[in-house]
Amino acid sequence: MAQLRSCSVLKSAAWWWPLVSLFLVQLPFSVLAIQYEMTVNILPGNVDCFFETAKAGQTIDIEYQVIDGRFGNLDISFELAEVTGRTIFADYKKSDNNHRFPVPYDGEYKFCFDNSFSGANFKRVFFELIIEREGEEETNWPDYDLLEGLTPEEFYAMKMQDMVDVIKRVHNNLTKARQLQNLLRSNEARDRNVAENNYFMVNLWSYFQILVMLSVGWVQVVMVKSLFDVGSRGYKLLTML
């Protein structure tokens, strides 16, 4: 299996943030699909790119979602392109999206997350990449009776192939169910981060209002007190006004 390669293009002076988590899933039937699930931090002013090889007849299926960002900004630009530079899909400042691309010929493809438009906000992005050949796990048997004229060994091999096909379908269905659960978890993480950011902003604004109210109350007390103290500076200031 080809290994996922990545690179980061800096557009501002910033240090590389460590990879938060990397989940590499290798299917028992490795010829069927290549699947990666990753959560990465994209620094302000950075463009992070990843590379993967695909063969003709396969399908590239990629889904991404911004689950966290400073000050609640959940948007990122995305590009899927050939290494030669030809753009296949491009998104500008979106919080999530998914793309499906039938591979026309063998080659290496790159997908990039662009946070160069942000000067201060990092973005935490969860994405899932699947490269597979649709329907290759299916075996289409002819319509006529296969039992006629078969030796016991051929009949055994046919039945074993049927069992392998059923196991593959069950495995693929379980994989799709797990992918859906991962997507639901990423949605939950994004909503929780938004709620925590809103909670922080509400508390900050409340503290500011309390500080203003205390300051205004103190000023009012000083002004009222100065009205009865002829020798105070406040009284002289009020008389001048």
PDB file of C-alpha atoms in Angstrom:
ATOM      1  CA  MET A   1       0.000   0.000   0.000  1.00  0.00           C
ATOM      2  CA  ALA A   2       1.277   3.425  -0.882  1.00  0.00           C
ATOM      3  CA  GLN A   3       1.971   5.691   2.048  1.00  0.00           C
ATOM      4  CA  LEU A   4       0.291   9.046   2.380  1.00  0.00           C
ATOM      5  CA  ARG A   5       2.820  11.860   1.985  1.00  0.00           C
ATOM      6  CA  SER A   6       2.335  15.419   3.155  1.00  0.00           C
ATOM      7  CA  CYS A   7       4.013  18.759   2.868  1.00  0.00           C
ATOM      8  CA  SER A   8       3.379  22.202   4.301  1.00  0.00           C
ATOM      9  CA  VAL A   9       3.790  25.471   2.412  1.00  0.00           C
ATOM     10  CA  LEU A  10       4.420  28.396   4.771  1.00  0.00           C
ATOM     11  CA  LYS A  11       3.017  31.777   3.822  1.00  0.00           C
ATOM     12  CA  SER A  12       3.778  33.350   7.188  1.00  0.00           C
ATOM     13  CA  ALA A  13       6.421  32.885   9.872  1.00  0.00           C
ATOM     14  CA  ALA A  14       4.936  30.098  11.983  1.00  0.00           C
ATOM     15  CA  TRP A  15       6.024  26.793  13.474  1.00  0.00           C
ATOM     16  CA  TRP A  16       4.622  23.495  12.303  1.00  0.00           C
ATOM     17  CA  TRP A  17       1.889  22.309  14.638  1.00  0.00           C
ATOM     18  CA  PRO A  18       2.144  18.602  15.502  1.00  0.00           C
ATOM     19  CA  LEU A  19      -0.226  16.155  13.968  1.00  0.00           C
ATOM     20  CA  VAL A  20      -3.037  15.680  16.453  1.00  0.00           C
ATOM     21  CA  SER A  21      -4.031  12.170  15.480  1.00  0.00           C
ATOM     22  CA  LEU A  22      -3.453   9.719  12.666  1.00  0.00           C
ATOM     23  CA  PHE A  23      -5.666   6.720  12.134  1.00  0.00           C
ATOM     24  CA  LEU A  24      -4.464   4.413   9.379  1.00  0.00           C
ATOM     25  CA  VAL A  25      -6.892   1.646   8.492  1.00  0.00           C
ATOM     26  CA  GLN A  26      -5.697  -1.169   6.276  1.00  0.00           C
ATOM     27  CA  LEU A  27      -8.478  -3.384   5.005  1.00  0.00           C
ATOM     28  CA  PRO A  28      -7.896  -7.106   5.101  1.00  0.00           C
ATOM     29  CA  PHE A  29      -8.558  -7.069   1.363  1.00  0.00           C
ATOM     30  CA  SER A  30      -6.012  -4.379   0.587  1.00  0.00           C
ATOM     31  CA  VAL A  31      -6.749  -4.504  -3.100  1.00  0.00           C
ATOM     32  CA  LEU A  32     -10.242  -3.209  -2.505  1.00  0.00           C
ATOM     33  CA  ALA A  33      -9.586   0.156  -0.881  1.00  0.00           C
ATOM     34  CA  ILE A  34      -7.070   2.520   0.675  1.00  0.00           C
ATOM     35  CA  GLN A  35      -8.476   4.496   3.570  1.00  0.00           C
ATOM     36  CA  TYR A  36      -6.998   7.252   5.712  1.00  0.00           C
ATOM     37  CA  GLU A  37      -8.565   9.249   8.536  1.00  0.00           C
ATOM     38  CA  MET A  38      -6.617  12.191   9.899  1.00  0.00           C
ATOM     39  CA  THR A  39      -7.065  15.246  12.067  1.00  0.00           C
ATOM     40  CA  VAL A  40      -4.577  18.047  11.341  1.00  0.00           C
ATOM     41  CA  ASN A  41      -3.992  21.592  12.536  1.00  0.00           C
ATOM     42  CA  ILE A  42      -3.505  24.155   9.758  1.00  0.00           C
ATOM     43  CA  LEU A  43      -1.560  27.161  11.005  1.00  0.00           C
ATOM     44  CA  PRO A  44      -2.474  30.729  10.036  1.00  0.00           C
ATOM     45  CA  GLY A  45      -0.979  31.569   6.643  1.00  0.00           C
ATOM     46  CA  ASN A  46      -0.215  27.927   5.819  1.00  0.00           C
ATOM     47  CA  VAL A  47      -1.082  25.601   2.971  1.00  0.00           C
ATOM     48  CA  ASP A  48      -0.759  21.916   3.907  1.00  0.00           C
ATOM     49  CA  CYS A  49      -0.759  19.354   1.083  1.00  0.00           C
ATOM     50  CA  PHE A  50      -0.967  15.558   1.045  1.00  0.00           C
ATOM     51  CA  PHE A  51      -0.122  13.174  -1.790  1.00  0.00           C
ATOM     52  CA  GLU A  52      -1.484   9.762  -2.741  1.00  0.00           C
ATOM     53  CA  THR A  53      -1.196   7.498  -5.784  1.00  0.00           C
ATOM     54  CA  ALA A  54      -4.290   6.152  -7.553  1.00  0.00           C
ATOM     55  CA  LYS A  55      -4.783   3.831 -10.493  1.00  0.00           C
ATOM     56  CA  ALA A  56      -7.098   4.060 -13.474  1.00  0.00           C
ATOM     57  CA  GLY A  57     -10.570   2.764 -12.719  1.00  0.00           C
ATOM     58  CA  GLN A  58     -10.396   3.604  -9.039  1.00  0.00           C
ATOM     59  CA  THR A  59     -12.410   6.334  -7.328  1.00  0.00           C
ATOM     60  CA  ILE A  60     -11.039   9.017  -4.997  1.00  0.00           C
ATOM     61  CA  ASP A  61     -13.564   9.852  -2.290  1.00  0.00           C
ATOM     62  CA  ILE A  62     -12.541  12.597   0.137  1.00  0.00           C
ATOM     63  CA  GLU A  63     -14.598  14.298   2.819  1.00  0.00           C
ATOM     64  CA  TYR A  64     -13.362  17.033   5.154  1.00  0.00           C
ATOM     65  CA  GLN A  65     -14.740  19.138   7.985  1.00  0.00           C
ATOM     66  CA  VAL A  66     -13.351  22.001  10.060  1.00  0.00           C
ATOM     67  CA  ILE A  67     -14.037  21.018  13.670  1.00  0.00           C
ATOM     68  CA  ASP A  68     -12.253  23.837  15.499  1.00  0.00           C
ATOM     69  CA  GLY A  69     -10.852  27.310  14.935  1.00  0.00           C
ATOM     70  CA  ARG A  70      -9.954  30.278  17.055  1.00  0.00           C
ATOM     71  CA  PHE A  71     -12.822  32.755  17.643  1.00  0.00           C
ATOM     72  CA  GLY A  72     -15.270  30.296  16.075  1.00  0.00           C
ATOM     73  CA  ASN A  73     -14.058  30.707  12.488  1.00  0.00           C
ATOM     74  CA  LEU A  74     -14.754  27.324  10.889  1.00  0.00           C
ATOM     75  CA  ASP A  75     -13.731  27.744   7.259  1.00  0.00           C
ATOM     76  CA  ILE A  76     -10.910  26.467   5.077  1.00  0.00           C
ATOM     77  CA  SER A  77     -10.040  26.465   1.382  1.00  0.00           C
ATOM     78  CA  PHE A  78      -9.530  23.098  -0.296  1.00  0.00           C
ATOM     79  CA  GLU A  79      -8.056  21.884  -3.575  1.00  0.00           C
ATOM     80  CA  LEU A  80      -7.814  18.446  -5.168  1.00  0.00           C
ATOM     81  CA  ALA A  81      -5.364  18.450  -8.063  1.00  0.00           C
ATOM     82  CA  GLU A  82      -2.909  16.423 -10.069  1.00  0.00           C
ATOM     83  CA  VAL A  83       0.753  16.842  -9.220  1.00  0.00           C
ATOM     84  CA  THR A  84       1.163  18.474 -12.621  1.00  0.00           C
ATOM     85  CA  GLY A  85      -0.930  21.363 -11.324  1.00  0.00           C
ATOM     86  CA  ARG A  86      -4.295  20.696 -13.007  1.00  0.00           C
ATOM     87  CA  THR A  87      -7.067  21.465 -10.517  1.00  0.00           C
ATOM     88  CA  ILE A  88      -9.871  18.916 -10.220  1.00  0.00           C
ATOM     89  CA  PHE A  89     -11.935  20.390  -7.376  1.00  0.00           C
ATOM     90  CA  ALA A  90     -11.522  23.648  -5.480  1.00  0.00           C
ATOM     91  CA  ASP A  91     -13.446  25.087  -2.514  1.00  0.00           C
ATOM     92  CA  TYR A  92     -12.998  28.550  -1.054  1.00  0.00           C
ATOM     93  CA  LYS A  93     -13.618  29.153   2.663  1.00  0.00           C
ATOM     94  CA  LYS A  94     -16.008  26.307   3.392  1.00  0.00           C
ATOM     95  CA  SER A  95     -16.568  24.536   6.695  1.00  0.00           C
ATOM     96  CA  ASP A  96     -17.095  21.086   5.163  1.00  0.00           C
ATOM     97  CA  ASN A  97     -17.573  19.328   1.851  1.00  0.00           C
ATOM     98  CA  ASN A  98     -17.068  15.996   0.108  1.00  0.00           C
ATOM     99  CA  HIS A  99     -15.801  15.159  -3.386  1.00  0.00           C
ATOM    100  CA  ARG A 100     -15.823  12.017  -5.504  1.00  0.00           C
ATOM    101  CA  PHE A 101     -13.534  11.675  -8.511  1.00  0.00           C
ATOM    102  CA  PRO A 102     -13.226   8.693 -10.914  1.00  0.00           C
ATOM    103  CA  VAL A 103      -9.525   8.305 -11.709  1.00  0.00           C
ATOM    104  CA  PRO A 104      -9.002   8.316 -15.519  1.00  0.00           C
ATOM    105  CA  TYR A 105      -5.351   7.154 -15.499  1.00  0.00           C
ATOM    106  CA  ASP A 106      -2.588   6.114 -13.142  1.00  0.00           C
ATOM    107  CA  GLY A 107      -0.886   8.964 -11.351  1.00  0.00           C
ATOM    108  CA  GLU A 108      -0.226  10.845  -8.149  1.00  0.00           C
ATOM    109  CA  TYR A 109      -2.787  13.281  -6.792  1.00  0.00           C
ATOM    110  CA  LYS A 110      -2.558  15.941  -4.119  1.00  0.00           C
ATOM    111  CA  PHE A 111      -5.154  17.565  -1.897  1.00  0.00           C
ATOM    112  CA  CYS A 112      -4.372  20.772  -0.064  1.00  0.00           C
ATOM    113  CA  PHE A 113      -5.951  22.672   2.826  1.00  0.00           C
ATOM    114  CA  ASP A 114      -5.351  26.408   2.484  1.00  0.00           C
ATOM    115  CA  ASN A 115      -5.491  28.688   5.524  1.00  0.00           C
ATOM    116  CA  SER A 116      -3.409  31.466   3.984  1.00  0.00           C
ATOM    117  CA  PHE A 117      -6.332  33.918   4.100  1.00  0.00           C
ATOM    118  CA  SER A 118      -6.276  33.821   7.906  1.00  0.00           C
ATOM    119  CA  GLY A 119      -3.708  35.884   9.731  1.00  0.00           C
ATOM    120  CA  ALA A 120      -4.353  34.719  13.306  1.00  0.00           C
ATOM    121  CA  ASN A 121      -6.744  31.757  13.358  1.00  0.00           C
ATOM    122  CA  PHE A 122      -5.585  28.160  13.152  1.00  0.00           C
ATOM    123  CA  LYS A 123      -7.980  25.515  11.786  1.00  0.00           C
ATOM    124  CA  ARG A 124      -8.357  21.941  12.994  1.00  0.00           C
ATOM    125  CA  VAL A 125      -9.513  19.811  10.073  1.00  0.00           C
ATOM    126  CA  PHE A 126     -10.764  16.228  10.090  1.00  0.00           C
ATOM    127  CA  PHE A 127     -10.713  14.474   6.728  1.00  0.00           C
ATOM    128  CA  GLU A 128     -11.217  10.994   5.371  1.00  0.00           C
ATOM    129  CA  LEU A 129      -9.700   9.726   2.139  1.00  0.00           C
ATOM    130  CA  ILE A 130     -10.858   6.529   0.414  1.00  0.00           C
ATOM    131  CA  ILE A 131      -9.403   5.191  -2.829  1.00  0.00           C
ATOM    132  CA  GLU A 132     -11.192   2.114  -4.102  1.00  0.00           C
ATOM    133  CA  ARG A 133     -12.370   0.337  -7.192  1.00  0.00           C
ATOM    134  CA  GLU A 134     -16.136   0.122  -7.047  1.00  0.00           C
ATOM    135  CA  GLY A 135     -17.722  -3.253  -7.555  1.00  0.00           C
ATOM    136  CA  GLU A 136     -14.485  -5.224  -7.792  1.00  0.00           C
ATOM    137  CA  GLU A 137     -15.513  -7.326  -4.825  1.00  0.00           C
ATOM    138  CA  GLU A 138     -18.548  -8.596  -6.720  1.00  0.00           C
ATOM    139  CA  THR A 139     -18.453 -11.853  -8.653  1.00  0.00           C
ATOM    140  CA  ASN A 140     -21.050 -12.296 -11.352  1.00  0.00           C
ATOM    141  CA  TRP A 141     -21.787 -15.921 -11.986  1.00  0.00           C
ATOM    142  CA  PRO A 142     -23.465 -17.047 -15.223  1.00  0.00           C
ATOM    143  CA  ASP A 143     -27.196 -17.682 -15.261  1.00  0.00           C
ATOM    144  CA  TYR A 144     -26.956 -21.379 -16.160  1.00  0.00           C
ATOM    145  CA  ASP A 145     -26.635 -24.161 -13.634  1.00  0.00           C
ATOM    146  CA  LEU A 146     -23.027 -24.295 -12.442  1.00  0.00           C
ATOM    147  CA  LEU A 147     -23.445 -27.552 -10.595  1.00  0.00           C
ATOM    148  CA  GLU A 148     -23.786 -29.579 -13.775  1.00  0.00           C
ATOM    149  CA  GLY A 149     -20.520 -31.115 -14.853  1.00  0.00           C
ATOM    150  CA  LEU A 150     -18.452 -29.766 -11.923  1.00  0.00           C
ATOM    151  CA  THR A 151     -15.992 -31.884 -10.015  1.00  0.00           C
ATOM    152  CA  PRO A 152     -16.163 -31.856  -6.187  1.00  0.00           C
ATOM    153  CA  GLU A 153     -13.038 -29.715  -6.087  1.00  0.00           C
ATOM    154  CA  GLU A 154     -14.542 -27.133  -8.477  1.00  0.00           C
ATOM    155  CA  PHE A 155     -17.808 -27.104  -6.535  1.00  0.00           C
ATOM    156  CA  TYR A 156     -15.885 -26.574  -3.296  1.00  0.00           C
ATOM    157  CA  ALA A 157     -13.875 -23.733  -4.831  1.00  0.00           C
ATOM    158  CA  MET A 158     -17.066 -22.073  -6.104  1.00  0.00           C
ATOM    159  CA  LYS A 159     -18.727 -22.271  -2.700  1.00  0.00           C
ATOM    160  CA  MET A 160     -15.621 -20.895  -1.015  1.00  0.00           C
ATOM    161  CA  GLN A 161     -15.625 -17.981  -3.446  1.00  0.00           C
ATOM    162  CA  ASP A 162     -19.268 -17.322  -2.558  1.00  0.00           C
ATOM    163  CA  MET A 163     -18.353 -17.229   1.136  1.00  0.00           C
ATOM    164  CA  VAL A 164     -15.442 -14.868   0.447  1.00  0.00           C
ATOM    165  CA  ASP A 165     -17.766 -12.539  -1.480  1.00  0.00           C
ATOM    166  CA  VAL A 166     -20.261 -12.493   1.397  1.00  0.00           C
ATOM    167  CA  ILE A 167     -17.505 -11.764   3.932  1.00  0.00           C
ATOM    168  CA  LYS A 168     -16.223  -8.924   1.753  1.00  0.00           C
ATOM    169  CA  ARG A 169     -19.677  -7.366   1.506  1.00  0.00           C
ATOM    170  CA  VAL A 170     -20.159  -7.618   5.277  1.00  0.00           C
ATOM    171  CA  HIS A 171     -16.746  -6.078   5.835  1.00  0.00           C
ATOM    172  CA  ASN A 172     -17.483  -3.207   3.447  1.00  0.00           C
ATOM    173  CA  ASN A 173     -20.838  -2.542   5.141  1.00  0.00           C
ATOM    174  CA  LEU A 174     -19.153  -2.472   8.560  1.00  0.00           C
ATOM    175  CA  THR A 175     -16.525  -0.087   7.197  1.00  0.00           C
ATOM    176  CA  LYS A 176     -19.210   2.265   5.881  1.00  0.00           C
ATOM    177  CA  ALA A 177     -20.983   2.158   9.244  1.00  0.00           C
ATOM    178  CA  ARG A 178     -17.743   3.055  11.016  1.00  0.00           C
ATOM    179  CA  GLN A 179     -17.165   5.919   8.568  1.00  0.00           C
ATOM    180  CA  LEU A 180     -20.614   7.289   9.385  1.00  0.00           C
ATOM    181  CA  GLN A 181     -19.861   7.063  13.101  1.00  0.00           C
ATOM    182  CA  ASN A 182     -16.594   8.948  12.584  1.00  0.00           C
ATOM    183  CA  LEU A 183     -18.458  11.650  10.693  1.00  0.00           C
ATOM    184  CA  LEU A 184     -21.011  11.951  13.487  1.00  0.00           C
ATOM    185  CA  ARG A 185     -18.192  12.248  16.030  1.00  0.00           C
ATOM    186  CA  SER A 186     -16.562  15.022  13.997  1.00  0.00           C
ATOM    187  CA  ASN A 187     -19.907  16.863  13.859  1.00  0.00           C
ATOM    188  CA  GLU A 188     -20.222  16.519  17.611  1.00  0.00           C
ATOM    189  CA  ALA A 189     -16.676  17.831  18.128  1.00  0.00           C
ATOM    190  CA  ARG A 190     -17.369  20.837  15.897  1.00  0.00           C
ATOM    191  CA  ASP A 191     -20.616  21.683  17.693  1.00  0.00           C
ATOM    192  CA  ARG A 192     -18.935  21.331  21.075  1.00  0.00           C
ATOM    193  CA  ASN A 193     -16.106  23.666  20.039  1.00  0.00           C
ATOM    194  CA  VAL A 194     -18.613  26.246  18.783  1.00  0.00           C
ATOM    195  CA  ALA A 195     -20.558  26.032  22.061  1.00  0.00           C
ATOM    196  CA  GLU A 196     -17.373  26.421  24.114  1.00  0.00           C
ATOM    197  CA  ASN A 197     -16.296  29.454  22.067  1.00  0.00           C
ATOM    198  CA  ASN A 198     -19.720  31.042  22.530  1.00  0.00           C
ATOM    199  CA  TYR A 199     -19.564  30.312  26.264  1.00  0.00           C
ATOM    200  CA  PHE A 200     -16.156  31.990  26.489  1.00  0.00           C
ATOM    201  CA  MET A 201     -17.322  35.085  24.577  1.00  0.00           C
ATOM    202  CA  VAL A 202     -20.485  35.430  26.702  1.00  0.00           C
ATOM    203  CA  ASN A 203     -18.460  35.224  29.916  1.00  0.00           C
ATOM    204  CA  LEU A 204     -15.887  37.709  28.622  1.00  0.00           C
ATOM    205  CA  TRP A 205     -18.586  40.213  27.648  1.00  0.00           C
ATOM    206  CA  SER A 206     -20.323  39.722  31.011  1.00  0.00           C
ATOM    207  CA  TYR A 207     -17.100  40.410  32.915  1.00  0.00           C
ATOM    208  CA  PHE A 208     -16.571  43.549  30.846  1.00  0.00           C
ATOM    209  CA  GLN A 209     -20.098  44.782  31.585  1.00  0.00           C
ATOM    210  CA  ILE A 210     -19.655  44.125  35.319  1.00  0.00           C
ATOM    211  CA  LEU A 211     -16.377  46.069  35.287  1.00  0.00           C
ATOM    212  CA  VAL A 212     -18.050  48.998  33.504  1.00  0.00           C
ATOM    213  CA  MET A 213     -20.970  49.001  35.961  1.00  0.00           C
ATOM    214  CA  LEU A 214     -18.617  49.002  38.966  1.00  0.00           C
ATOM    215  CA  SER A 215     -16.567  51.818  37.425  1.00  0.00           C
ATOM    216  CA  VAL A 216     -19.673  53.926  36.714  1.00  0.00           C
ATOM    217  CA  GLY A 217     -20.981  53.318  40.256  1.00  0.00           C
ATOM    218  CA  TRP A 218     -17.663  54.367  41.784  1.00  0.00           C
ATOM    219  CA  VAL A 219     -17.580  57.552  39.676  1.00  0.00           C
ATOM    220  CA  GLN A 220     -21.144  58.404  40.723  1.00  0.00           C
ATOM    221  CA  VAL A 221     -20.316  57.917  44.410  1.00  0.00           C
ATOM    222  CA  VAL A 222     -17.251  60.164  44.092  1.00  0.00           C
ATOM    223  CA  MET A 223     -19.226  62.878  42.294  1.00  0.00           C
ATOM    224  CA  VAL A 224     -22.094  62.861  44.808  1.00  0.00           C
ATOM    225  CA  LYS A 225     -19.642  62.917  47.707  1.00  0.00           C
ATOM    226  CA  SER A 226     -17.758  65.853  46.199  1.00  0.00           C
ATOM    227  CA  LEU A 227     -20.974  67.926  46.129  1.00  0.00           C
ATOM    228  CA  PHE A 228     -20.907  68.057  49.944  1.00  0.00           C
ATOM    229  CA  ASP A 229     -17.156  68.578  50.299  1.00  0.00           C
ATOM    230  CA  VAL A 230     -16.324  72.160  49.342  1.00  0.00           C
ATOM    231  CA  GLY A 231     -12.579  71.661  49.619  1.00  0.00           C
ATOM    232  CA  SER A 232     -12.404  68.554  47.421  1.00  0.00           C
ATOM    233  CA  ARG A 233     -11.015  68.550  43.925  1.00  0.00           C
ATOM    234  CA  GLY A 234     -14.227  67.053  42.608  1.00  0.00           C
ATOM    235  CA  TYR A 235     -16.249  70.015  43.914  1.00  0.00           C
ATOM    236  CA  LYS A 236     -13.868  72.493  42.271  1.00  0.00           C
ATOM    237  CA  LEU A 237     -14.043  70.566  39.001  1.00  0.00           C
ATOM    238  CA  LEU A 238     -17.846  70.539  39.060  1.00  0.00           C
ATOM    239  CA  THR A 239     -18.003  74.273  39.770  1.00  0.00           C
ATOM    240  CA  MET A 240     -15.693  74.902  36.833  1.00  0.00           C
ATOM    241  CA  LEU A 241     -18.012  72.927  34.538  1.00  0.00           C
TER     242      LEU A 241
END
